[in-house]
CSV table of C-alpha atoms in Angstrom, one decimal:
chain,number,residue,atom,x,y,z
A,213,MET,CA,1.2,-6.8,-2.9
A,214,SER,CA,1.5,-10.5,-3.7
A,215,LEU,CA,3.8,-9.5,-6.5
A,216,PHE,CA,5.8,-7.1,-4.3
A,217,CYS,CA,6.2,-9.8,-1.6
A,218,SER,CA,7.0,-12.7,-4.0
A,219,ASN,CA,4.0,-14.6,-2.8
A,220,LYS,CA,3.0,-17.3,-5.4
A,221,ASN,CA,-0.2,-18.3,-3.6
A,222,GLY,CA,-1.3,-14.7,-3.5
A,223,LEU,CA,-0.6,-14.3,-7.2
A,224,ARG,CA,-2.7,-17.4,-7.9
A,225,LEU,CA,-5.6,-16.2,-5.7
A,226,THR,CA,-5.6,-12.9,-7.6
A,227,ASN,CA,-5.7,-14.6,-11.0
A,228,VAL,CA,-2.2,-13.6,-12.1
A,229,PHE,CA,-0.9,-17.2,-12.1
A,230,ASN,CA,-2.9,-20.3,-12.9
A,231,LYS,CA,-4.3,-22.0,-9.8
A,232,LYS,CA,-2.8,-25.4,-9.2
A,233,ASN,CA,-5.1,-27.6,-7.2
A,234,TYR,CA,-5.9,-24.5,-5.1
A,235,ASP,CA,-9.4,-24.9,-3.7
A,236,GLU,CA,-10.0,-21.4,-2.4
A,237,GLU,CA,-12.0,-19.1,-4.7
A,238,ASP,CA,-9.9,-15.9,-4.4
A,239,ILE,CA,-7.8,-13.9,-2.0
A,240,TYR,CA,-10.9,-12.3,-0.4
A,241,LYS,CA,-12.4,-15.7,0.4
A,242,SER,CA,-9.1,-17.0,1.6
A,243,ILE,CA,-8.7,-14.2,4.1
A,244,HIS,CA,-12.3,-14.4,5.2
A,245,ASN,CA,-12.1,-18.1,5.8
A,246,GLY,CA,-9.3,-17.5,8.3
A,247,VAL,CA,-11.7,-15.3,10.3
A,248,VAL,CA,-14.6,-17.7,10.0
A,249,GLU,CA,-12.4,-20.4,11.6
A,250,LYS,CA,-12.3,-18.3,14.8
A,251,PHE,CA,-15.8,-16.7,14.5
A,252,PRO,CA,-18.1,-19.3,12.8
A,253,ILE,CA,-21.0,-16.9,13.2
A,254,LEU,CA,-19.7,-15.2,10.0
A,255,ASP,CA,-20.3,-18.3,7.8
A,256,GLN,CA,-23.4,-16.7,6.3
A,257,MET,CA,-21.7,-13.6,5.2
A,258,THR,CA,-21.9,-12.9,1.5
A,259,ARG,CA,-18.9,-12.1,-0.7
A,260,LYS,CA,-20.0,-8.5,-1.1
A,261,GLU,CA,-20.0,-8.1,2.7
A,262,TYR,CA,-16.7,-9.6,3.5
A,263,LYS,CA,-15.0,-8.1,0.5
A,264,ALA,CA,-16.1,-4.6,1.7
A,265,ILE,CA,-14.4,-5.3,5.1
A,266,ILE,CA,-11.1,-6.5,3.4
A,267,MET,CA,-11.1,-3.5,1.0
A,268,LYS,CA,-11.4,-1.1,3.9
A,269,LEU,CA,-8.4,-2.9,5.5
A,270,SER,CA,-6.4,-2.4,2.3
A,271,TYR,CA,-7.4,1.3,2.2
A,272,GLY,CA,-6.0,1.8,5.7
A,273,GLU,CA,-9.4,2.3,7.5
A,274,GLY,CA,-9.4,1.5,11.2
A,275,ASN,CA,-11.3,-1.2,13.1
A,276,GLN,CA,-14.1,1.3,14.0
A,277,SER,CA,-15.0,1.8,10.4
A,278,ARG,CA,-14.8,-1.9,9.5
A,279,SER,CA,-16.9,-2.9,12.6
A,280,GLU,CA,-19.9,-1.0,11.2
A,281,ASP,CA,-20.0,-3.7,8.4
A,282,ILE,CA,-20.2,-6.4,11.1
A,283,LYS,CA,-23.0,-4.5,12.8
A,284,ASP,CA,-24.9,-4.4,9.5
A,285,TYR,CA,-24.4,-8.1,9.1
A,286,TYR,CA,-25.7,-8.8,12.6
A,287,ARG,CA,-28.7,-6.7,11.9
A,288,ARG,CA,-29.4,-8.6,8.7
A,289,LEU,CA,-29.5,-11.8,10.7
A,290,ASP,CA,-31.4,-10.2,13.5
A,291,ILE,CA,-28.5,-10.8,16.0
A,292,SER,CA,-28.0,-8.6,19.0
A,293,THR,CA,-24.5,-7.7,20.0
A,294,LYS,CA,-25.7,-7.8,23.6
A,295,SER,CA,-26.6,-11.5,23.3
A,296,SER,CA,-24.5,-13.9,25.4
A,297,GLY,CA,-21.6,-15.5,23.5
A,298,ILE,CA,-21.8,-13.1,20.6
A,299,ALA,CA,-18.4,-11.6,19.7
A,300,SER,CA,-18.2,-7.9,19.4
A,301,PRO,CA,-17.9,-6.4,15.9
A,302,TYR,CA,-14.7,-4.6,16.9
A,303,LYS,CA,-13.1,-7.9,18.0
A,304,ILE,CA,-14.1,-9.6,14.8
A,305,THR,CA,-12.7,-6.9,12.5
A,306,ALA,CA,-9.4,-6.9,14.4
A,307,GLU,CA,-9.1,-10.5,13.3
A,308,TYR,CA,-9.0,-9.7,9.6
A,309,PRO,CA,-5.4,-8.4,9.6
A,310,SER,CA,-4.3,-11.4,11.6
A,311,SER,CA,-5.9,-13.8,9.0
A,312,LEU,CA,-4.1,-11.9,6.2
A,313,TYR,CA,-0.7,-12.1,7.9
A,314,ASN,CA,-1.2,-15.8,8.9
A,315,LYS,CA,-1.8,-16.7,5.3
A,316,PHE,CA,0.8,-14.4,3.8
A,317,PRO,CA,3.7,-14.0,6.3
A,318,SER,CA,5.7,-11.9,3.8
A,319,PHE,CA,3.0,-9.2,4.0
A,320,LYS,CA,3.5,-9.0,7.7
A,321,LEU,CA,7.3,-8.8,7.3
A,322,LEU,CA,6.9,-5.9,4.8
A,323,LYS,CA,4.4,-4.1,7.1
A,324,LYS,CA,6.8,-4.5,10.1
A,325,GLN,CA,9.7,-3.0,8.1
A,326,ILE,CA,7.6,-0.1,6.8
A,327,ASP,CA,6.4,0.7,10.3
A,328,ILE,CA,9.9,0.8,11.6
A,329,ILE,CA,11.0,3.1,8.8
A,330,ILE,CA,8.0,5.4,9.3
A,331,ALA,CA,8.8,5.7,13.1
A,332,ALA,CA,12.4,6.7,12.4
A,333,ARG,CA,11.8,9.1,9.5
A,334,SER,CA,8.8,10.7,11.2
A,335,GLU,CA,10.9,11.4,14.2
A,336,LEU,CA,13.1,13.6,12.0
A,337,ASN,CA,10.1,15.0,10.1
A,338,LEU,CA,11.2,13.2,6.9
A,339,PRO,CA,8.7,11.9,4.3
A,340,ILE,CA,8.3,8.2,3.3
A,341,ASN,CA,9.8,7.5,-0.1
A,342,LEU,CA,8.0,5.3,-2.6
A,343,ASN,CA,10.8,5.0,-5.1
A,344,ILE,CA,10.1,2.1,-7.4
A,345,SER,CA,10.2,3.4,-11.0
A,346,ALA,CA,11.4,6.5,-12.8
A,347,ILE,CA,8.6,8.3,-11.0
A,348,TYR,CA,9.9,9.2,-7.6
A,349,LYS,CA,7.2,10.0,-5.1
A,350,THR,CA,7.1,10.5,-1.4
A,351,THR,CA,4.2,11.2,1.0
A,352,GLN,CA,3.9,12.7,4.4
A,353,TYR,CA,0.8,13.4,6.6
A,354,TYR,CA,0.4,16.2,9.1
A,355,ASN,CA,-1.9,16.9,12.0
A,356,MET,CA,-3.9,19.3,9.8
A,357,ASP,CA,-5.0,16.2,8.0
A,358,LYS,CA,-3.4,17.2,4.7
A,359,ALA,CA,-0.9,15.2,2.7
A,360,ILE,CA,2.2,16.7,1.2
A,361,THR,CA,3.7,15.2,-2.0
A,362,TYR,CA,7.2,15.8,-3.1
A,363,THR,CA,8.3,15.2,-6.7
A,364,PHE,CA,11.9,14.9,-7.5
A,365,ARG,CA,12.2,14.4,-11.3
A,366,GLY,CA,11.8,17.0,-14.0
A,367,TYR,CA,11.3,16.7,-17.8
A,368,ASP,CA,15.0,17.1,-18.3
A,369,ASN,CA,15.6,14.1,-16.0
A,370,THR,CA,17.4,16.2,-13.4
A,371,SER,CA,16.8,15.8,-9.7
A,372,LYS,CA,14.5,18.4,-8.2
A,373,LYS,CA,13.3,18.8,-4.7
A,374,ILE,CA,10.2,20.7,-3.6
A,375,LYS,CA,9.8,21.2,0.1
A,376,MET,CA,6.5,22.5,1.5
A,377,TYR,CA,5.4,23.4,5.0
A,378,ILE,CA,1.9,23.6,6.4
A,379,PRO,CA,1.4,25.6,9.6
A,380,GLU,CA,0.4,23.7,12.7
A,381,ASN,CA,-1.1,27.0,14.0
A,382,GLU,CA,-0.7,30.7,13.4
A,383,LEU,CA,0.0,33.5,15.8
A,384,TYR,CA,-0.4,37.1,14.9
A,385,ASP,CA,2.8,39.2,15.2
A,386,LYS,CA,1.5,42.6,16.2
A,387,LYS,CA,4.8,44.4,15.7
A,388,ALA,CA,5.3,43.1,12.1
A,389,ASN,CA,1.5,43.1,11.5
A,390,THR,CA,1.8,39.6,10.0
A,391,PRO,CA,0.9,36.1,11.1
A,392,LYS,CA,3.8,33.9,12.3
A,393,ARG,CA,3.9,30.5,10.6
A,394,PHE,CA,5.0,27.3,12.4
A,395,GLU,CA,6.0,24.1,10.8
A,396,ALA,CA,3.4,21.3,11.0
A,397,LYS,CA,3.9,18.2,13.2
A,398,VAL,CA,3.9,14.9,11.5
A,399,ASN,CA,0.8,12.7,12.2
A,400,LYS,CA,2.7,9.5,12.8
A,401,ASN,CA,-0.5,7.4,13.3
A,402,LYS,CA,-1.9,8.4,9.9
A,403,MET,CA,1.5,7.7,8.3
A,404,LEU,CA,1.4,4.2,9.8
A,405,ARG,CA,-2.2,3.7,8.5
A,406,ALA,CA,-1.8,5.3,5.1
A,407,THR,CA,1.6,4.3,3.8
A,408,MET,CA,0.7,0.7,2.8
A,409,PRO,CA,-2.4,1.8,0.9
A,410,ASN,CA,-0.4,4.5,-0.8
A,411,LEU,CA,2.1,1.9,-1.9
A,412,ILE,CA,-0.6,-0.3,-3.3
A,413,HIS,CA,-2.1,2.6,-5.3
A,414,TYR,CA,1.4,3.5,-6.5
A,415,LEU,CA,2.1,0.0,-7.7
A,416,ASP,CA,-1.3,0.0,-9.5
A,417,ALA,CA,-0.4,3.3,-11.2
A,418,ILE,CA,2.9,2.0,-12.4
A,419,ALA,CA,1.4,-1.1,-13.9
A,420,LEU,CA,-1.3,0.9,-15.7
A,421,GLN,CA,1.4,3.3,-17.0
A,422,HIS,CA,3.2,0.3,-18.5
A,423,VAL,CA,0.0,-0.9,-20.1
A,424,THR,CA,-0.7,2.5,-21.6
A,425,THR,CA,2.9,2.6,-23.0
A,426,ARG,CA,2.4,-0.7,-24.7
A,427,PHE,CA,-0.8,0.5,-26.4
A,428,ARG,CA,1.0,3.6,-27.7
A,429,GLU,CA,3.9,1.5,-29.0
A,430,GLU,CA,1.5,-0.7,-31.0
A,431,ASN,CA,-0.7,2.3,-32.0
A,432,LYS,CA,-3.8,0.7,-30.6
A,433,PRO,CA,-6.8,2.7,-29.5
A,434,LEU,CA,-7.4,3.0,-25.7
A,435,PHE,CA,-9.9,5.0,-23.7
A,436,THR,CA,-9.4,5.5,-20.0
A,437,VAL,CA,-11.4,6.9,-17.1
A,438,HIS,CA,-9.5,7.0,-13.8
A,439,ASP,CA,-8.5,3.3,-13.5
A,440,GLU,CA,-10.9,1.9,-16.0
A,441,PHE,CA,-9.6,0.9,-19.4
A,442,TYR,CA,-11.9,0.6,-22.4
A,443,VAL,CA,-10.4,-1.5,-25.3
A,444,ARG,CA,-11.7,-3.2,-28.5
A,445,LEU,CA,-12.8,-6.8,-28.2
A,446,CYS,CA,-10.0,-7.8,-30.5
A,447,ASP,CA,-7.5,-6.3,-28.0
A,448,ILE,CA,-8.6,-8.0,-24.9
A,449,HIS,CA,-5.9,-10.7,-25.0
A,450,PHE,CA,-3.3,-8.0,-25.8
A,451,THR,CA,-4.5,-6.0,-22.8
A,452,LYS,CA,-4.1,-9.1,-20.5
A,453,MET,CA,-0.6,-9.8,-21.8
A,454,ALA,CA,0.4,-6.1,-21.5
A,455,TYR,CA,-0.8,-6.1,-17.9
A,456,PHE,CA,0.9,-9.4,-17.1
A,457,ASN,CA,4.2,-8.2,-18.6
A,458,ALA,CA,3.8,-4.9,-16.7
A,459,LEU,CA,3.7,-6.8,-13.4
A,460,LYS,CA,6.8,-8.8,-14.5
A,461,GLN,CA,8.6,-5.6,-15.3
A,462,ILE,CA,7.8,-4.1,-11.9
A,463,TYR,CA,8.9,-7.3,-10.2
A,464,ASP,CA,12.2,-7.4,-12.2
A,465,ASP,CA,13.0,-3.9,-10.8
A,466,ARG,CA,13.0,-5.5,-7.3
A,467,PRO,CA,10.6,-2.9,-5.7
A,468,TRP,CA,11.1,-4.1,-2.1
A,469,PHE,CA,14.9,-3.4,-2.3
A,470,SER,CA,14.1,0.0,-3.9
A,471,ILE,CA,11.7,1.0,-1.1
A,472,LEU,CA,14.4,0.1,1.5
A,473,ASP,CA,17.2,1.9,-0.3
A,474,SER,CA,15.2,5.0,-0.9
A,475,ASN,CA,14.4,5.4,2.8
A,476,LYS,CA,17.9,5.4,4.2
A,477,ILE,CA,18.5,8.6,6.0
A,478,LEU,CA,21.1,10.6,4.2
A,479,ASP,CA,23.6,13.1,5.7
A,480,TYR,CA,21.9,16.1,4.1
A,481,GLU,CA,18.6,15.2,5.7
A,482,ILE,CA,19.8,15.7,9.2
A,483,ASP,CA,21.8,18.0,11.4
A,484,LEU,CA,25.1,16.2,11.7
A,485,ASN,CA,25.9,18.1,14.9
A,486,ASN,CA,22.8,16.7,16.6
A,487,MET,CA,23.8,13.4,18.3
A,488,LYS,CA,20.1,12.2,18.5
A,489,GLU,CA,19.5,12.7,14.8
A,490,LYS,CA,22.8,10.9,14.0
A,491,MET,CA,21.8,8.0,16.2
A,492,ILE,CA,18.4,7.7,14.5
A,493,GLN,CA,20.2,7.7,11.1
A,494,GLN,CA,22.7,5.1,12.1
A,495,THR,CA,20.1,2.8,13.7
A,496,LEU,CA,17.7,2.9,10.8
A,497,ASN,CA,20.4,2.5,8.1
A,498,ASP,CA,21.8,-0.5,9.9
A,499,LEU,CA,18.3,-2.0,10.2
A,500,ILE,CA,17.7,-1.6,6.5
A,501,LYS,CA,20.8,-3.6,5.8
A,502,THR,CA,19.4,-6.3,8.0
A,503,PHE,CA,15.9,-6.0,6.4
A,504,LYS,CA,17.4,-6.8,3.0
A,505,LYS,CA,18.6,-10.2,4.1
A,506,SER,CA,15.1,-11.2,5.0
A,507,ILE,CA,13.4,-10.3,1.7
A,508,PRO,CA,11.9,-13.4,0.1
A,509,GLU,CA,13.8,-15.1,-2.7
A,510,ASN,CA,13.1,-14.2,-6.3
A,511,LEU,CA,10.1,-16.1,-7.7
A,512,LEU,CA,9.9,-17.6,-11.2
A,513,PHE,CA,7.0,-16.2,-13.2
A,514,GLU,CA,4.5,-18.9,-14.1
A,515,GLU,CA,2.1,-19.1,-17.0
A,516,MET,CA,-0.4,-16.3,-17.1
A,517,ASN,CA,-3.9,-17.1,-15.9
A,518,ASP,CA,-6.4,-16.3,-18.7
A,519,ASN,CA,-8.8,-14.9,-16.0
A,520,ILE,CA,-6.3,-12.2,-15.2
A,521,LEU,CA,-8.0,-8.7,-14.8
A,522,LYS,CA,-11.4,-10.4,-14.0
């Protein structure tokens, strides 16, 4: 996300760029330090403990789930949540997003724009588009707690559209002797919670796809299991460079602009005779034009940190 949001400090803290007189250890420590400033009681928390909380945040888990980690920390130190002056675990975990956004304002800007897009497109029962590379993917969540994925590109490079519906409920039609199916309702809260993590996973997948392509081009052996890459010792530097160049390639494609453009509401997606739908379309599309003006300026890629991928 540091790459997506043109944030140099984030890229240094994630070992993409070399750190230049930057004291903080990494991005997890940086975010955690912001919370410790407000809640000093967390100063004895281990890296494993605070990293788990931040990872849950990046995966879209709510405060309730993350607060369990704070409770475990309190139990380790034999601290009672009922003691006077002890902050509640729920209140503490709510501070982690604030710390993230305070240190990286462009993250907050992106999240705000994505939330507005989700609100508008969900109102029209439209998916959220993650259009960054040649792989065009969209996601949508329904109240049945199932995700629907639409794929729009075939092997012949022609545009294809697959539209699926999941029933919100079923009623039995006695006359026709068949169940009646009803279109599912969008789960807007889950869309708000899950879209950013989905975007992160999508960016990871694109980067790894580029790395795999480089290995194929050079005819180098590569063994993968999920997101783990096994390479020869003599190919470690090649792997680092391939990953670094993959990030640069993704950035050169201006993914933030692509996300905004791909989520404009098009005429064929709405009922043009419905004034409410036309108003939602016009409002969102005008906002997207405004959003583009606030995207951070292009950053110049710096020298690769040799600790990249560590």
